[in-house]
Structures are given as C-alpha cells and as structure tokens.
CSV table of N, CA and C in Angstrom, one decimal:
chain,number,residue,atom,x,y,z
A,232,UNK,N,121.8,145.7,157.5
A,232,UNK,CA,122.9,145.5,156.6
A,232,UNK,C,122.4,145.7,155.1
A,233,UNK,N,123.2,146.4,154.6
A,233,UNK,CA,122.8,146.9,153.2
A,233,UNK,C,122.9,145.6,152.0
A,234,UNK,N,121.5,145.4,151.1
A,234,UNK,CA,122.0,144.1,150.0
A,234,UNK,C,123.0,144.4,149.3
A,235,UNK,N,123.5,143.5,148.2
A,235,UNK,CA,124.6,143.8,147.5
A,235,UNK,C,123.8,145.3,146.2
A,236,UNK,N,122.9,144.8,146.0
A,236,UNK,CA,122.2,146.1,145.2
A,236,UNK,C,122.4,147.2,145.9
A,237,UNK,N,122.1,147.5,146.7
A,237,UNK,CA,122.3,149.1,147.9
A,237,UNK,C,124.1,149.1,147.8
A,238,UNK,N,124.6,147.9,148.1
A,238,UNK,CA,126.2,148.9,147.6
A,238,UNK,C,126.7,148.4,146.5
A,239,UNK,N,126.1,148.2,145.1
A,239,UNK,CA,126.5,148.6,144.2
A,239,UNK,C,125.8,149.9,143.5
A,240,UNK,N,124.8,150.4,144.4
A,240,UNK,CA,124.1,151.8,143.8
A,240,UNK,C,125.5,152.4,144.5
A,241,UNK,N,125.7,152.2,145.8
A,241,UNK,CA,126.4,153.1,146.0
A,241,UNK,C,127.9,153.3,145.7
A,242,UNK,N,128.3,152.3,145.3
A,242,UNK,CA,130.0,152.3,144.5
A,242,UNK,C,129.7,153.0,143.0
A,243,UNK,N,128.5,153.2,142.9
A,243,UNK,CA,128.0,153.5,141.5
A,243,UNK,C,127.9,155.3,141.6
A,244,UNK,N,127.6,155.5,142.7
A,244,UNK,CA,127.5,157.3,142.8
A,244,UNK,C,126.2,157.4,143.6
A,245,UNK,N,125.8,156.5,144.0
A,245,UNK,CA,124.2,156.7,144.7
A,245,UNK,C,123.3,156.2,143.2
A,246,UNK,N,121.6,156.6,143.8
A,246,UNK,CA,121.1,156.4,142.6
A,246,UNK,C,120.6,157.3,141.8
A,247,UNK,N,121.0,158.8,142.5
A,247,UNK,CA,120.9,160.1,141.3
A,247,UNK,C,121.8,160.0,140.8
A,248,UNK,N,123.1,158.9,140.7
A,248,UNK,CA,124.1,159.3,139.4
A,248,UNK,C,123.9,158.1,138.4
A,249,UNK,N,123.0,157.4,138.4
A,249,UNK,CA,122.8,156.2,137.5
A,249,UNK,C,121.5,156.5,136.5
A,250,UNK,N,122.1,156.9,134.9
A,250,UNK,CA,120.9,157.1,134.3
A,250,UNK,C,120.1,156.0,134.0
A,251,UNK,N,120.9,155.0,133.8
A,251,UNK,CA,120.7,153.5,133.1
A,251,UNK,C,121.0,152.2,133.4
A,252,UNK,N,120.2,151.2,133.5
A,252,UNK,CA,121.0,149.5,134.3
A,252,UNK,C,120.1,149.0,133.4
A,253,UNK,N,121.0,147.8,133.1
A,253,UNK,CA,120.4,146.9,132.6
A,253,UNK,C,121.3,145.6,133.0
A,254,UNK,N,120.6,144.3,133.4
A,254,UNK,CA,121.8,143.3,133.5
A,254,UNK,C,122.1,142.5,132.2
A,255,UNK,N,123.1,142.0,131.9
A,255,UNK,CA,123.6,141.3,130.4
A,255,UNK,C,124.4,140.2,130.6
A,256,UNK,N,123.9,138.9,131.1
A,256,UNK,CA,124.5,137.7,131.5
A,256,UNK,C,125.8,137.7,132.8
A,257,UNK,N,126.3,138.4,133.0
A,257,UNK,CA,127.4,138.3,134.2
A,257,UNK,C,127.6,139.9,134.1
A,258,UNK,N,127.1,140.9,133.6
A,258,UNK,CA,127.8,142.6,133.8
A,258,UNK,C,126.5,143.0,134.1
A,259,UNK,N,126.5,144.5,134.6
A,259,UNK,CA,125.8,145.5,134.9
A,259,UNK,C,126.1,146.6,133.7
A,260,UNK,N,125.5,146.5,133.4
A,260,UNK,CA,126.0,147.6,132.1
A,260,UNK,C,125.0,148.9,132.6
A,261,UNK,N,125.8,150.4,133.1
A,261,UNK,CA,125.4,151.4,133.2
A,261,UNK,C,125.8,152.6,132.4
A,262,UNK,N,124.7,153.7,132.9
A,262,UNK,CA,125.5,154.7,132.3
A,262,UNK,C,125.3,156.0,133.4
A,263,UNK,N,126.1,156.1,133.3
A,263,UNK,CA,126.0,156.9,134.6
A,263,UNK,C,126.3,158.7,134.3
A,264,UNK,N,125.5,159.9,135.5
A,264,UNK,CA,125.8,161.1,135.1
A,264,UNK,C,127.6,161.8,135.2
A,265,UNK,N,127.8,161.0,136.0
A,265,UNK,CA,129.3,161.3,136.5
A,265,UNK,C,130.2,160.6,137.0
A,266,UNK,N,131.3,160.3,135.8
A,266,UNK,CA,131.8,158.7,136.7
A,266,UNK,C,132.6,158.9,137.3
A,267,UNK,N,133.0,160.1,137.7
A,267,UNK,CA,134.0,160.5,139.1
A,267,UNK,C,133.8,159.9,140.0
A,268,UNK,N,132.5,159.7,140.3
A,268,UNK,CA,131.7,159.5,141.0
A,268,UNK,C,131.8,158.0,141.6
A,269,UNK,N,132.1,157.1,140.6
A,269,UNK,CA,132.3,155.6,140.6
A,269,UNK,C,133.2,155.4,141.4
A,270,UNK,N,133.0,154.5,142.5
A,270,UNK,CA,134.1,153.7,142.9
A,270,UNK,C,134.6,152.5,142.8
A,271,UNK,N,135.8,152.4,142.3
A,271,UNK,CA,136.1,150.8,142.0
A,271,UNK,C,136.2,150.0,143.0
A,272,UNK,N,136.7,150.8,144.1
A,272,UNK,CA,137.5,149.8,145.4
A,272,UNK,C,135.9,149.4,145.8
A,273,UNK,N,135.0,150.3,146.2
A,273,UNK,CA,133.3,149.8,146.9
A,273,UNK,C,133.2,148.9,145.8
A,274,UNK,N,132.5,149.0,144.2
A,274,UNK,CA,132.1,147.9,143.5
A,274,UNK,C,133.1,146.7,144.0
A,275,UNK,N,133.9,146.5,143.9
A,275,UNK,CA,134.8,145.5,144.3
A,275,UNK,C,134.5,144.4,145.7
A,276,UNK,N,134.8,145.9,146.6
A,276,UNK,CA,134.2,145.0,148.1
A,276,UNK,C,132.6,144.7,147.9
A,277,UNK,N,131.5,145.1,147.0
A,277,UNK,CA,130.2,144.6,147.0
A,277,UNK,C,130.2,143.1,146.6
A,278,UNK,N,131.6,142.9,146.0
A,278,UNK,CA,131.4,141.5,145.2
A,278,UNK,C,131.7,141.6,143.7
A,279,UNK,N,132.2,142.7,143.0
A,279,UNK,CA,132.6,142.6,141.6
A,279,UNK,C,133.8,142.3,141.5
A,280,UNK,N,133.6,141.3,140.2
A,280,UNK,CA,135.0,140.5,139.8
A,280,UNK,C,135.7,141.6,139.1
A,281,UNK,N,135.5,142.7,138.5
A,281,UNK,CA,135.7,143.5,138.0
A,281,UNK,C,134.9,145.0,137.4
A,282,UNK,N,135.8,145.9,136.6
A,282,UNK,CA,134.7,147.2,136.4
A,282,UNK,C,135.1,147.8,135.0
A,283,UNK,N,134.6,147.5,134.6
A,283,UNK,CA,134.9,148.3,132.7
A,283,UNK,C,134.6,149.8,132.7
A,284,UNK,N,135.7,150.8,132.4
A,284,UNK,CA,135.2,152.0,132.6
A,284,UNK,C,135.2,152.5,130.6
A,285,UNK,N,134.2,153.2,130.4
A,285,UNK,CA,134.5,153.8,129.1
A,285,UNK,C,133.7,155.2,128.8
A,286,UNK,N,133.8,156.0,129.5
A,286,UNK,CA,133.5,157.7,129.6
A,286,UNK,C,132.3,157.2,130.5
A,287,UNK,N,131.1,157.2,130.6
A,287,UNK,CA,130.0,157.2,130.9
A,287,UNK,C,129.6,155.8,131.5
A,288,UNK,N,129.9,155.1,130.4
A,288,UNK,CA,129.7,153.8,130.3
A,288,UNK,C,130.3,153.1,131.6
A,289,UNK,N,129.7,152.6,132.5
A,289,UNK,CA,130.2,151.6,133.0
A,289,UNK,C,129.8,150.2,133.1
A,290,UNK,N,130.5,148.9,133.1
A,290,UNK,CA,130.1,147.8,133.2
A,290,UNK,C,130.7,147.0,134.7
A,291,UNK,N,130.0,146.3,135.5
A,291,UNK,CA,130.2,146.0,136.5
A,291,UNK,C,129.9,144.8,136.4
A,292,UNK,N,131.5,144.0,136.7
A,292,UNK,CA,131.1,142.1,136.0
A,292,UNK,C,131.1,141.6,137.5
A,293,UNK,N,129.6,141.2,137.5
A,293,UNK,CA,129.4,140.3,138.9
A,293,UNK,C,129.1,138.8,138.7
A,294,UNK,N,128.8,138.7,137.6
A,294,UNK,CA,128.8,137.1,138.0
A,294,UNK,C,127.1,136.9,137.1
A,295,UNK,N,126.6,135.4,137.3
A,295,UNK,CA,125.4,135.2,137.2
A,295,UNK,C,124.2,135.7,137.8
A,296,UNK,N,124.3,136.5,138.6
A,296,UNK,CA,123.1,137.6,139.4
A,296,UNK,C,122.9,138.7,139.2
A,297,UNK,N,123.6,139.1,137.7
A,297,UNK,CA,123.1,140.3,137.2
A,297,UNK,C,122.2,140.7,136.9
A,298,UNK,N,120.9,140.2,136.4
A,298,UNK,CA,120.0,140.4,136.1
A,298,UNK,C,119.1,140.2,137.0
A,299,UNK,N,118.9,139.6,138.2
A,299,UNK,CA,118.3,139.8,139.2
A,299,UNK,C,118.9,141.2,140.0
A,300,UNK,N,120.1,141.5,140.5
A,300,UNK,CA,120.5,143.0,141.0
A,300,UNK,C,120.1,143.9,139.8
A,301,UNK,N,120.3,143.8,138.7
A,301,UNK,CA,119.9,145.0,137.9
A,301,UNK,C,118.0,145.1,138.1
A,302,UNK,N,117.6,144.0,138.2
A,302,UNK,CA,115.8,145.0,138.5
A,302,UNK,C,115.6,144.9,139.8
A,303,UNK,N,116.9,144.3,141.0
A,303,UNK,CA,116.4,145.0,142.2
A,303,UNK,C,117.1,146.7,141.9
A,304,UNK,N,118.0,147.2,141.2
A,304,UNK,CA,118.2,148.7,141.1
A,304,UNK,C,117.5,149.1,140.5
A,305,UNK,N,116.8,148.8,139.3
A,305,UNK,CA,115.5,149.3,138.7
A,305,UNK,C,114.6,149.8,139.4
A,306,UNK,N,114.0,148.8,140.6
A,306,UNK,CA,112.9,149.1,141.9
A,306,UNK,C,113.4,149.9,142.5
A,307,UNK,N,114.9,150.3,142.6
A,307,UNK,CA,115.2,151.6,143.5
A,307,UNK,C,114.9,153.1,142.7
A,308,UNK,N,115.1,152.8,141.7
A,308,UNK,CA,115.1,154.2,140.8
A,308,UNK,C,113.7,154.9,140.4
C-alpha cells in the first residue's frame, strides 16, 4: 500500500514533475514543471484538506504532518 507521501507525489505529477517541496506548518508548498499535471481529486483522496493553485505554484494544505511528508518527498527526489 502506497504512504500518503507516494500519493501525494503522485496527485502531484509523479516525481519528475516536482521541482521543489518544502513543508510550512500545515501546507506543502511546491513548484512544479507542469501543473496540468496536478490532480486535485488524488491530492484530496491522499488526505488534503485542500490545494492552492497559482501558475506553478502549488500549495497542498494537509494538516500538521507537513513537514515530516515534505522530507519523506525530499528522500524520494
């Protein structure tokens, strides 16, 4: 069974479309090569309360465990 990090790489585009993560108290703040690419509906079912889109930018509000998923995506990259 995939962790919640494995599908939010992959609601995210995999992890060749993710240039950047960083976690910032409850968001995932990325930036991604193509946000076509993004899926709301998968971020969603991984567990996001929500998804801030702003050209590249995306922010993925998960709660208090951002910053532990953002350096298990780190270790993926």
């Amino acid at each position: 069974m995939a962790t919640k990090a494995e599908k939010i790489v992959a609601g995210l585009g995999g992890i060749d479309n993710i240039e950047e993560i960083e976690g910032c108290i409850t968001r995932l703040r990325t930036e991604v090569v193509d946000a076509s690419l993004v899926n709301e509906a998968a971020l969603k079912a991984a567990g996001a309360h929500g998804v801030v889109k702003m050209g590249n930018a995306i922010q993925v509000v998960i709660g208090t465990d951002a910053d532990p998923i953002a350096a298990d995506i780190e270790d993926m990259m």
